[in-house]
mmCIF file of C-alpha atoms in Angstrom:
data_model
loop_
_atom_site.group_PDB
_atom_site.id
_atom_site.type_symbol
_atom_site.label_atom_id
_atom_site.label_comp_id
_atom_site.label_asym_id
_atom_site.label_seq_id
_atom_site.Cartn_x
_atom_site.Cartn_y
_atom_site.Cartn_z
ATOM 1 C CA MET A 1 -26.598 37.043 -1.913
ATOM 2 C CA LYS A 2 -28.672 33.693 -2.494
ATOM 3 C CA ILE A 3 -28.275 30.769 -4.692
ATOM 4 C CA LYS A 4 -31.023 30.738 -7.195
ATOM 5 C CA GLU A 5 -30.103 27.971 -9.583
ATOM 6 C CA ILE A 6 -28.090 24.797 -9.982
ATOM 7 C CA SER A 7 -27.317 23.558 -13.489
ATOM 8 C CA THR A 8 -24.839 20.825 -14.607
ATOM 9 C CA PHE A 9 -22.829 20.008 -17.629
ATOM 10 C CA ILE A 10 -20.676 17.028 -18.850
ATOM 11 C CA MET A 11 -17.781 17.751 -21.163
ATOM 12 C CA HIS A 12 -15.436 15.268 -22.959
ATOM 13 C CA VAL A 13 -12.333 16.991 -23.935
ATOM 14 C CA PRO A 14 -9.626 15.290 -26.342
ATOM 15 C CA VAL A 15 -6.301 14.400 -24.680
ATOM 16 C CA THR A 16 -2.933 15.040 -26.288
ATOM 17 C CA ASN A 17 -2.168 13.243 -29.465
ATOM 18 C CA ASP A 18 -5.524 11.415 -29.301
ATOM 19 C CA LEU A 19 -4.561 8.932 -26.729
ATOM 20 C CA ILE A 20 -2.773 8.791 -23.310
ATOM 21 C CA GLY A 21 -2.098 5.938 -21.016
ATOM 22 C CA ASP A 22 -0.517 4.776 -17.777
ATOM 23 C CA SER A 23 -0.035 1.321 -15.899
ATOM 24 C CA THR A 24 -3.829 1.166 -15.707
ATOM 25 C CA HIS A 25 -5.678 3.266 -18.045
ATOM 26 C CA SER A 26 -5.716 4.484 -21.626
ATOM 27 C CA ILE A 27 -8.054 7.302 -22.668
ATOM 28 C CA THR A 28 -8.938 9.417 -25.603
ATOM 29 C CA HIS A 29 -10.964 11.991 -23.770
ATOM 30 C CA TRP A 30 -10.931 13.638 -20.304
ATOM 31 C CA GLY A 31 -14.356 13.844 -18.706
ATOM 32 C CA MET A 32 -15.366 17.104 -16.922
ATOM 33 C CA PRO A 33 -18.756 16.615 -15.090
ATOM 34 C CA GLY A 34 -19.447 19.901 -13.575
ATOM 35 C CA VAL A 35 -21.847 22.423 -12.008
ATOM 36 C CA MET A 36 -22.749 26.131 -12.603
ATOM 37 C CA ILE A 37 -24.234 27.783 -9.431
ATOM 38 C CA LYS A 38 -26.174 30.887 -10.272
ATOM 39 C CA THR A 39 -27.215 33.565 -7.785
ATOM 40 C CA GLU A 40 -30.099 35.998 -7.668
ATOM 41 C CA CYS A 41 -27.683 38.899 -8.457
ATOM 42 C CA GLY A 42 -26.352 37.290 -11.672
ATOM 43 C CA LEU A 43 -22.996 36.026 -10.465
ATOM 44 C CA VAL A 44 -22.139 32.349 -11.585
ATOM 45 C CA GLY A 45 -19.662 30.031 -10.137
ATOM 46 C CA TYR A 46 -18.045 27.137 -12.031
ATOM 47 C CA GLY A 47 -16.612 24.010 -10.785
ATOM 48 C CA HIS A 48 -15.983 20.456 -12.165
ATOM 49 C CA THR A 49 -14.474 17.055 -11.343
ATOM 50 C CA GLY A 50 -12.317 14.790 -13.456
ATOM 51 C CA THR A 51 -13.032 11.480 -15.032
ATOM 52 C CA HIS A 52 -11.993 9.062 -17.607
ATOM 53 C CA ALA A 53 -14.965 10.262 -19.835
ATOM 54 C CA ASP A 54 -17.290 7.573 -19.005
ATOM 55 C CA ILE A 55 -20.693 9.017 -19.763
ATOM 56 C CA THR A 56 -22.823 6.470 -17.607
ATOM 57 C CA THR A 57 -20.793 7.476 -14.315
ATOM 58 C CA ASP A 58 -20.374 11.167 -15.454
ATOM 59 C CA ARG A 59 -24.238 11.371 -15.420
ATOM 60 C CA LEU A 60 -24.285 9.764 -11.973
ATOM 61 C CA ILE A 61 -22.064 12.548 -10.817
ATOM 62 C CA THR A 62 -24.311 15.273 -12.348
ATOM 63 C CA THR A 63 -27.475 13.555 -11.098
ATOM 64 C CA ILE A 64 -26.065 13.710 -7.742
ATOM 65 C CA ILE A 65 -25.267 17.385 -7.847
ATOM 66 C CA GLU A 66 -28.719 18.080 -9.159
ATOM 67 C CA ASP A 67 -30.988 15.818 -7.057
ATOM 68 C CA VAL A 68 -29.211 15.101 -3.934
ATOM 69 C CA PHE A 69 -27.217 18.309 -3.162
ATOM 70 C CA GLY A 70 -28.758 20.774 -5.382
ATOM 71 C CA PRO A 71 -31.869 21.165 -3.013
ATOM 72 C CA MET A 72 -29.558 21.834 0.049
ATOM 73 C CA LEU A 73 -27.992 24.628 -1.621
ATOM 74 C CA LEU A 74 -30.985 26.544 -3.025
ATOM 75 C CA GLY A 75 -31.620 29.795 -0.944
ATOM 76 C CA GLU A 76 -28.241 29.513 0.864
ATOM 77 C CA ASP A 77 -25.586 32.289 0.818
ATOM 78 C CA PRO A 78 -22.888 30.934 -1.521
ATOM 79 C CA THR A 79 -20.150 32.912 0.334
ATOM 80 C CA GLU A 80 -20.632 30.626 3.384
ATOM 81 C CA VAL A 81 -18.326 28.023 1.606
ATOM 82 C CA ARG A 82 -17.122 26.277 4.732
ATOM 83 C CA TYR A 83 -20.632 26.004 6.253
ATOM 84 C CA LEU A 84 -21.956 24.570 2.915
ATOM 85 C CA HIS A 85 -19.206 22.113 2.590
ATOM 86 C CA ARG A 86 -19.946 20.673 6.113
ATOM 87 C CA LYS A 87 -23.556 20.697 5.503
ATOM 88 C CA LEU A 88 -23.207 18.458 2.348
ATOM 89 C CA THR A 89 -20.469 16.194 3.718
ATOM 90 C CA ARG A 90 -22.262 15.743 7.063
ATOM 91 C CA SER A 91 -25.844 15.142 5.470
ATOM 92 C CA SER A 92 -27.624 12.068 6.322
ATOM 93 C CA THR A 93 -27.788 11.071 2.576
ATOM 94 C CA ASN A 94 -23.928 11.396 2.216
ATOM 95 C CA ILE A 95 -23.217 9.653 5.411
ATOM 96 C CA TRP A 96 -25.308 6.758 4.610
ATOM 97 C CA VAL A 97 -24.563 6.365 0.825
ATOM 98 C CA GLY A 98 -21.613 8.219 0.102
ATOM 99 C CA ARG A 99 -18.494 9.521 2.080
ATOM 100 C CA GLY A 100 -16.250 8.832 -1.076
ATOM 101 C CA GLY A 101 -16.264 8.097 -4.840
ATOM 102 C CA LEU A 102 -19.036 9.528 -6.894
ATOM 103 C CA MET A 103 -20.606 11.615 -3.893
ATOM 104 C CA GLN A 104 -17.398 13.322 -2.841
ATOM 105 C CA MET A 105 -16.646 14.143 -6.419
ATOM 106 C CA ALA A 106 -20.021 15.805 -6.680
ATOM 107 C CA ILE A 107 -19.226 17.595 -3.459
ATOM 108 C CA SER A 108 -15.771 18.515 -4.971
ATOM 109 C CA ALA A 109 -17.394 20.141 -8.037
ATOM 110 C CA ILE A 110 -19.654 22.263 -5.947
ATOM 111 C CA ASP A 111 -17.056 23.302 -3.421
ATOM 112 C CA ILE A 112 -14.925 24.725 -6.305
ATOM 113 C CA ALA A 113 -17.767 26.560 -7.772
ATOM 114 C CA LEU A 114 -18.694 28.039 -4.506
ATOM 115 C CA TRP A 115 -15.067 29.355 -3.916
ATOM 116 C CA ASP A 116 -15.288 30.785 -7.557
ATOM 117 C CA LEU A 117 -18.392 32.551 -6.549
ATOM 118 C CA LYS A 118 -16.984 33.904 -3.434
ATOM 119 C CA ALA A 119 -13.907 35.266 -5.090
ATOM 120 C CA LYS A 120 -16.063 36.968 -7.753
ATOM 121 C CA ALA A 121 -18.350 38.377 -5.154
ATOM 122 C CA ALA A 122 -15.191 39.990 -3.522
ATOM 123 C CA ASP A 123 -13.836 40.981 -6.903
ATOM 124 C CA GLN A 124 -10.559 39.335 -6.201
ATOM 125 C CA PRO A 125 -8.697 36.271 -7.646
ATOM 126 C CA LEU A 126 -8.991 33.363 -5.374
ATOM 127 C CA TRP A 127 -5.416 33.248 -4.172
ATOM 128 C CA GLN A 128 -5.808 36.803 -2.915
ATOM 129 C CA LEU A 129 -9.044 35.978 -0.985
ATOM 130 C CA PHE A 130 -7.035 32.869 0.455
ATOM 131 C CA GLY A 131 -4.479 35.390 1.691
ATOM 132 C CA GLY A 132 -1.838 34.582 -0.694
ATOM 133 C CA SER A 133 0.732 36.967 -2.296
ATOM 134 C CA LYS A 134 1.672 37.837 -5.876
ATOM 135 C CA HIS A 135 5.315 37.319 -4.747
ATOM 136 C CA ASN A 136 4.657 33.484 -4.058
ATOM 137 C CA LYS A 137 5.959 31.651 -7.166
ATOM 138 C CA VAL A 138 4.508 28.357 -8.030
ATOM 139 C CA ASN A 139 6.717 25.990 -9.950
ATOM 140 C CA ALA A 140 5.179 23.624 -12.729
ATOM 141 C CA TYR A 141 6.106 19.933 -13.403
ATOM 142 C CA ASN A 142 4.950 18.663 -16.802
ATOM 143 C CA THR A 143 3.436 15.172 -16.927
ATOM 144 C CA ASP A 144 2.021 15.253 -20.406
ATOM 145 C CA CYS A 145 5.425 14.195 -21.792
ATOM 146 C CA GLY A 146 5.647 11.009 -19.975
ATOM 147 C CA TRP A 147 2.851 8.649 -20.821
ATOM 148 C CA LEU A 148 3.479 4.906 -20.705
ATOM 149 C CA VAL A 149 2.080 4.417 -24.149
ATOM 150 C CA ARG A 150 4.692 6.298 -25.789
ATOM 151 C CA SER A 151 7.660 4.295 -27.298
ATOM 152 C CA GLN A 152 10.973 5.047 -25.567
ATOM 153 C CA GLU A 153 12.190 7.086 -28.509
ATOM 154 C CA ASP A 154 8.924 9.431 -28.374
ATOM 155 C CA LEU A 155 9.075 9.513 -24.714
ATOM 156 C CA VAL A 156 12.632 10.749 -24.721
ATOM 157 C CA ASP A 157 11.758 13.233 -27.503
ATOM 158 C CA ASP A 158 8.606 14.470 -25.577
ATOM 159 C CA CYS A 159 10.463 15.012 -22.498
ATOM 160 C CA LYS A 160 13.495 16.892 -24.072
ATOM 161 C CA LYS A 161 10.903 19.205 -25.767
ATOM 162 C CA MET A 162 9.380 20.089 -22.589
ATOM 163 C CA ILE A 163 12.785 21.008 -21.012
ATOM 164 C CA PHE A 164 14.799 22.455 -23.770
ATOM 165 C CA GLU A 165 11.894 24.116 -25.831
ATOM 166 C CA GLU A 166 8.959 24.802 -23.415
ATOM 167 C CA GLY A 167 11.123 25.707 -20.339
ATOM 168 C CA PHE A 168 10.064 23.196 -17.731
ATOM 169 C CA LYS A 169 12.485 22.459 -14.796
ATOM 170 C CA ALA A 170 10.538 19.259 -13.752
ATOM 171 C CA ILE A 171 8.758 16.437 -15.424
ATOM 172 C CA LYS A 172 7.079 13.251 -14.524
ATOM 173 C CA MET A 173 7.190 9.948 -16.265
ATOM 174 C CA LYS A 174 4.807 6.886 -15.873
ATOM 175 C CA ILE A 175 6.147 3.420 -15.125
ATOM 176 C CA GLY A 176 4.475 0.056 -14.789
ATOM 177 C CA LYS A 177 5.383 -2.032 -17.921
ATOM 178 C CA PRO A 178 4.930 -5.724 -17.475
ATOM 179 C CA ASP A 179 8.666 -6.180 -17.004
ATOM 180 C CA PRO A 180 10.113 -3.565 -14.469
ATOM 181 C CA ARG A 181 13.401 -3.848 -16.162
ATOM 182 C CA GLU A 182 12.033 -2.039 -19.013
ATOM 183 C CA ASP A 183 10.719 0.856 -16.794
ATOM 184 C CA LEU A 184 14.354 1.149 -15.447
ATOM 185 C CA GLN A 185 15.576 1.312 -19.086
ATOM 186 C CA ARG A 186 13.118 4.126 -19.945
ATOM 187 C CA ILE A 187 14.073 5.922 -16.793
ATOM 188 C CA GLU A 188 17.633 5.826 -17.627
ATOM 189 C CA ALA A 189 17.093 6.972 -21.171
ATOM 190 C CA VAL A 190 15.132 10.002 -19.866
ATOM 191 C CA ARG A 191 17.735 10.744 -17.289
ATOM 192 C CA ASN A 192 20.361 10.755 -19.807
ATOM 193 C CA ALA A 193 18.514 12.947 -22.040
ATOM 194 C CA ILE A 194 17.522 15.788 -19.674
ATOM 195 C CA GLY A 195 20.615 15.815 -17.427
ATOM 196 C CA ASP A 196 21.104 15.694 -13.848
ATOM 197 C CA ASP A 197 19.823 19.335 -12.935
ATOM 198 C CA ILE A 198 16.088 18.651 -13.933
ATOM 199 C CA ASP A 199 13.706 17.074 -11.388
ATOM 200 C CA LEU A 200 12.439 13.934 -12.655
ATOM 201 C CA MET A 201 9.602 11.914 -10.847
ATOM 202 C CA VAL A 202 7.983 8.496 -11.728
ATOM 203 C CA ASP A 203 4.445 7.268 -11.230
ATOM 204 C CA ALA A 204 3.300 3.593 -11.128
ATOM 205 C CA ASN A 205 -0.447 4.483 -10.693
ATOM 206 C CA GLY A 206 -0.481 1.768 -8.141
ATOM 207 C CA LYS A 207 0.554 -1.080 -10.382
ATOM 208 C CA TRP A 208 3.281 -2.717 -8.336
ATOM 209 C CA ASP A 209 3.050 -4.879 -5.423
ATOM 210 C CA ILE A 210 5.479 -4.698 -2.306
ATOM 211 C CA SER A 211 7.492 -7.596 -3.662
ATOM 212 C CA ILE A 212 8.134 -5.895 -6.975
ATOM 213 C CA ALA A 213 8.716 -2.603 -5.249
ATOM 214 C CA LYS A 214 11.117 -3.976 -2.921
ATOM 215 C CA GLN A 215 12.976 -5.827 -5.860
ATOM 216 C CA TYR A 216 13.169 -2.681 -8.120
ATOM 217 C CA GLY A 217 12.493 0.330 -6.104
ATOM 218 C CA HIS A 218 15.953 0.850 -4.609
ATOM 219 C CA ARG A 219 17.205 1.213 -8.327
ATOM 220 C CA LEU A 220 15.482 4.529 -8.439
ATOM 221 C CA ASN A 221 18.372 5.822 -6.424
ATOM 222 C CA ASP A 222 20.609 5.341 -9.533
ATOM 223 C CA PHE A 223 18.527 8.119 -11.402
ATOM 224 C CA ASN A 224 18.258 10.828 -8.621
ATOM 225 C CA ILE A 225 14.446 10.520 -8.682
ATOM 226 C CA LYS A 226 12.651 13.263 -6.609
ATOM 227 C CA TRP A 227 9.651 10.963 -5.734
ATOM 228 C CA PHE A 228 8.098 7.758 -6.625
ATOM 229 C CA GLU A 229 4.354 8.248 -6.993
ATOM 230 C CA GLU A 230 1.654 5.618 -6.324
ATOM 231 C CA PRO A 231 4.021 2.536 -6.161
ATOM 232 C CA LEU A 232 1.378 0.402 -4.552
ATOM 233 C CA TRP A 233 -2.386 0.044 -4.152
ATOM 234 C CA HIS A 234 -3.949 3.141 -3.190
ATOM 235 C CA ASP A 235 -5.273 2.364 0.197
ATOM 236 C CA ASP A 236 -2.525 -0.079 1.544
ATOM 237 C CA VAL A 237 -0.957 1.969 4.215
ATOM 238 C CA ALA A 238 1.073 -1.083 5.608
ATOM 239 C CA SER A 239 2.846 -1.852 2.520
ATOM 240 C CA HIS A 240 3.651 1.948 1.784
ATOM 241 C CA LYS A 241 5.120 1.962 5.412
ATOM 242 C CA GLN A 242 7.211 -1.067 4.555
ATOM 243 C CA LEU A 243 8.468 0.332 1.268
ATOM 244 C CA ALA A 244 9.164 3.755 2.752
ATOM 245 C CA ALA A 245 11.631 2.154 5.332
ATOM 246 C CA TYR A 246 13.056 0.005 2.712
ATOM 247 C CA MET A 247 13.729 2.535 -0.111
ATOM 248 C CA ASP A 248 15.500 5.783 0.083
ATOM 249 C CA THR A 249 13.421 7.620 -2.839
ATOM 250 C CA PRO A 250 10.508 9.642 -1.418
ATOM 251 C CA ILE A 251 6.890 8.419 -1.849
ATOM 252 C CA ALA A 252 4.087 10.595 -3.010
ATOM 253 C CA LEU A 253 0.648 9.693 -3.081
ATOM 254 C CA GLY A 254 -3.016 10.913 -2.486
ATOM 255 C CA GLU A 255 -4.791 11.472 -5.779
ATOM 256 C CA LEU A 256 -7.358 8.520 -5.084
ATOM 257 C CA LEU A 257 -7.669 9.297 -1.524
ATOM 258 C CA TYR A 258 -11.092 10.831 -0.731
ATOM 259 C CA HIS A 259 -10.853 11.970 2.856
ATOM 260 C CA ASN A 260 -8.464 13.868 5.225
ATOM 261 C CA ASP A 261 -8.602 10.891 7.657
ATOM 262 C CA SER A 262 -7.151 8.727 4.731
ATOM 263 C CA PHE A 263 -4.145 11.199 4.365
ATOM 264 C CA LYS A 264 -3.794 11.101 8.193
ATOM 265 C CA GLU A 265 -3.143 7.458 8.437
ATOM 266 C CA PHE A 266 -0.474 7.501 5.684
ATOM 267 C CA VAL A 267 1.196 10.437 7.529
ATOM 268 C CA LEU A 268 1.178 8.826 11.085
ATOM 269 C CA ALA A 269 2.478 5.609 9.616
ATOM 270 C CA GLY A 270 5.460 7.350 7.977
ATOM 271 C CA ALA A 271 4.395 6.069 4.680
ATOM 272 C CA VAL A 272 4.330 9.028 2.652
ATOM 273 C CA ASP A 273 6.585 11.973 1.988
ATOM 274 C CA TYR A 274 4.699 14.237 -0.485
ATOM 275 C CA LEU A 275 0.966 14.596 -0.163
ATOM 276 C CA GLN A 276 -1.193 15.029 -3.349
ATOM 277 C CA PRO A 277 -4.691 15.709 -2.792
ATOM 278 C CA ASP A 278 -6.835 16.333 -5.778
ATOM 279 C CA ALA A 279 -9.541 19.091 -5.313
ATOM 280 C CA THR A 280 -11.858 17.286 -7.803
ATOM 281 C CA ARG A 281 -11.911 14.247 -5.670
ATOM 282 C CA CYS A 282 -11.314 14.727 -2.026
ATOM 283 C CA GLY A 283 -13.887 17.259 -1.297
ATOM 284 C CA GLY A 284 -12.927 20.462 -3.198
ATOM 285 C CA LEU A 285 -10.526 23.407 -2.192
ATOM 286 C CA THR A 286 -11.881 23.266 1.306
ATOM 287 C CA ALA A 287 -10.714 19.606 1.644
ATOM 288 C CA VAL A 288 -7.305 20.366 0.007
ATOM 289 C CA TRP A 289 -6.832 23.388 2.376
ATOM 290 C CA GLU A 290 -7.431 21.022 5.323
ATOM 291 C CA ILE A 291 -5.129 18.450 3.982
ATOM 292 C CA ALA A 292 -2.325 21.034 3.465
ATOM 293 C CA ASP A 293 -2.649 22.106 6.974
ATOM 294 C CA LEU A 294 -1.891 18.383 7.876
ATOM 295 C CA GLY A 295 1.120 18.337 5.536
ATOM 296 C CA MET A 296 2.361 21.742 7.363
ATOM 297 C CA ALA A 297 1.779 20.154 10.791
ATOM 298 C CA PHE A 298 4.136 17.366 9.836
ATOM 299 C CA ASN A 299 6.515 19.397 7.687
ATOM 300 C CA LEU A 300 5.623 17.313 4.624
ATOM 301 C CA PRO A 301 5.285 19.132 1.416
ATOM 302 C CA VAL A 302 1.939 19.308 -0.465
ATOM 303 C CA THR A 303 1.924 19.021 -4.287
ATOM 304 C CA PRO A 304 -1.837 18.789 -5.425
ATOM 305 C CA HIS A 305 -2.547 16.316 -8.205
ATOM 306 C CA HIS A 306 -3.656 17.725 -11.432
ATOM 307 C CA GLY A 307 -7.297 16.385 -11.645
ATOM 308 C CA ASP A 308 -7.595 18.831 -14.548
ATOM 309 C CA MET A 309 -8.039 21.547 -11.986
ATOM 310 C CA MET A 310 -4.847 23.459 -12.285
ATOM 311 C CA GLN A 311 -7.056 26.390 -12.607
ATOM 312 C CA ALA A 312 -8.529 26.527 -9.265
ATOM 313 C CA GLN A 313 -5.865 24.631 -7.409
ATOM 314 C CA LEU A 314 -2.938 27.147 -8.584
ATOM 315 C CA HIS A 315 -4.818 29.636 -6.266
ATOM 316 C CA LEU A 316 -4.700 27.415 -3.289
ATOM 317 C CA VAL A 317 -1.114 26.603 -3.914
ATOM 318 C CA MET A 318 -0.121 30.241 -4.238
ATOM 319 C CA ALA A 319 -1.651 30.824 -0.648
ATOM 320 C CA HIS A 320 -0.924 27.786 1.409
ATOM 321 C CA PRO A 321 2.612 27.685 3.030
ATOM 322 C CA ALA A 322 2.986 23.912 2.581
ATOM 323 C CA CYS A 323 2.552 24.080 -1.220
ATOM 324 C CA SER A 324 5.012 25.329 -3.817
ATOM 325 C CA LEU A 325 4.800 22.938 -6.851
ATOM 326 C CA LEU A 326 1.758 21.938 -9.056
ATOM 327 C CA GLU A 327 1.253 19.445 -11.926
ATOM 328 C CA PHE A 328 0.676 20.684 -15.348
ATOM 329 C CA ILE A 329 -1.300 18.960 -18.297
ATOM 330 C CA PRO A 330 -2.644 21.240 -20.771
ATOM 331 C CA TRP A 331 -5.692 19.081 -22.211
ATOM 332 C CA THR A 332 -8.513 21.547 -21.212
ATOM 333 C CA LEU A 333 -6.714 25.029 -21.268
ATOM 334 C CA ASP A 334 -8.507 26.091 -24.335
ATOM 335 C CA CYS A 335 -12.075 25.646 -22.318
ATOM 336 C CA PHE A 336 -11.516 28.467 -20.020
ATOM 337 C CA VAL A 337 -11.836 32.144 -20.176
ATOM 338 C CA ASP A 338 -8.672 32.755 -18.080
ATOM 339 C CA PRO A 339 -6.493 29.602 -18.600
ATOM 340 C CA VAL A 340 -3.419 29.272 -16.370
ATOM 341 C CA GLU A 341 0.075 29.847 -18.047
ATOM 342 C CA VAL A 342 3.423 28.566 -17.495
ATOM 343 C CA ILE A 343 6.428 30.682 -18.457
ATOM 344 C CA ASP A 344 9.948 29.177 -17.904
ATOM 345 C CA GLY A 345 8.459 26.467 -15.733
ATOM 346 C CA VAL A 346 6.634 28.855 -13.378
ATOM 347 C CA TYR A 347 2.920 29.651 -13.315
ATOM 348 C CA THR A 348 2.182 33.217 -13.925
ATOM 349 C CA THR A 349 -0.110 34.872 -11.286
ATOM 350 C CA PRO A 350 -3.754 34.805 -12.100
ATOM 351 C CA THR A 351 -5.389 38.289 -12.193
ATOM 352 C CA ALA A 352 -9.162 37.770 -12.948
ATOM 353 C CA PRO A 353 -11.863 37.589 -10.142
ATOM 354 C CA GLY A 354 -12.722 34.025 -9.128
ATOM 355 C CA ALA A 355 -10.960 30.608 -9.098
ATOM 356 C CA GLY A 356 -10.239 30.767 -13.136
ATOM 357 C CA THR A 357 -12.817 28.024 -13.678
ATOM 358 C CA THR A 358 -15.116 30.077 -15.933
ATOM 359 C CA LEU A 359 -15.765 28.124 -19.000
ATOM 360 C CA LYS A 360 -16.082 29.674 -22.529
ATOM 361 C CA PRO A 361 -19.605 29.184 -24.011
ATOM 362 C CA GLU A 362 -18.016 27.919 -27.089
ATOM 363 C CA ALA A 363 -16.261 25.156 -25.279
ATOM 364 C CA LEU A 364 -19.445 24.109 -23.487
ATOM 365 C CA ALA A 365 -21.145 23.913 -26.801
ATOM 366 C CA LYS A 366 -18.358 22.170 -28.358
ATOM 367 C CA PHE A 367 -17.491 19.439 -25.930
ATOM 368 C CA ASN A 368 -20.710 19.121 -23.951
ATOM 369 C CA VAL A 369 -22.082 15.601 -24.205
ATOM 370 C CA LYS A 370 -24.795 15.806 -21.595
#
């Protein structure tokens, strides 16, 4: 089997209630620059990355896929995924002008599409090809109820709905208000509303500095917080190390780290408790598997960041022993032929061959902005 054609797309899909926001961003649409890898035997693999729906940078990603990496893939066997991943990441072009950011996001989309193709060629769901088991249950935590732009009243109502109506057993809320005391009030209101038996996580999206984190971070103990996600600037290993020694609440991070070596720095420094690689940013499923191996080697749980790739990452989480929990945000579910499903807080087991990333033609037609 050979790769015959590389084509790209850009989809901009509306988010929940027309607007979501955290401490650093507010968006109305989620961007999905992606790739379809077609073979001479007719199989097609789908992969995409996730952005804040900026058409200029989305087009840069698809241009990189088409013009930089596309020629390296034509004629290759798509089932040799790890070989192709290394070919792209170690190419002279990537080494000189990439190794992160847009280049790595382009590789991520390609890698996901290749795994989708490999599983389709094997006529298996990807979790099975990865060596997973249908008995491995993956718990879901819902983030779509916890946006910072919601009023406290709406935040509490949304969180209660996810727990008491939708059946989730874990939720995450955003923090990072100008006054951290307001964050603590919102956390307290949510915890009182959902009870003590529900896992509650908080996420500052890198907003705080070390002084604010030391002043207020210890208060999270009052509310039984499962983890404090991205408390500080994403690459600041030293400050995360300080905070980890100062605060009892576990630290989670990784959605904006682009390489295994970056995760390794945090792990060796003792600066992180939960690893959160994102397959759409760190180099695809191949890279997430390697990062999950790192987590397992140090007995750290790995909970991949959503990145709007629940579809593909669910398969990896089902198969890797370091993983058991996956974020849930539903914005793009209607775009997929086989969307993931959560019942009573647990993901159902995918049965269709592939990575679950095949897009509906009508979704491509409706949301494609390329």
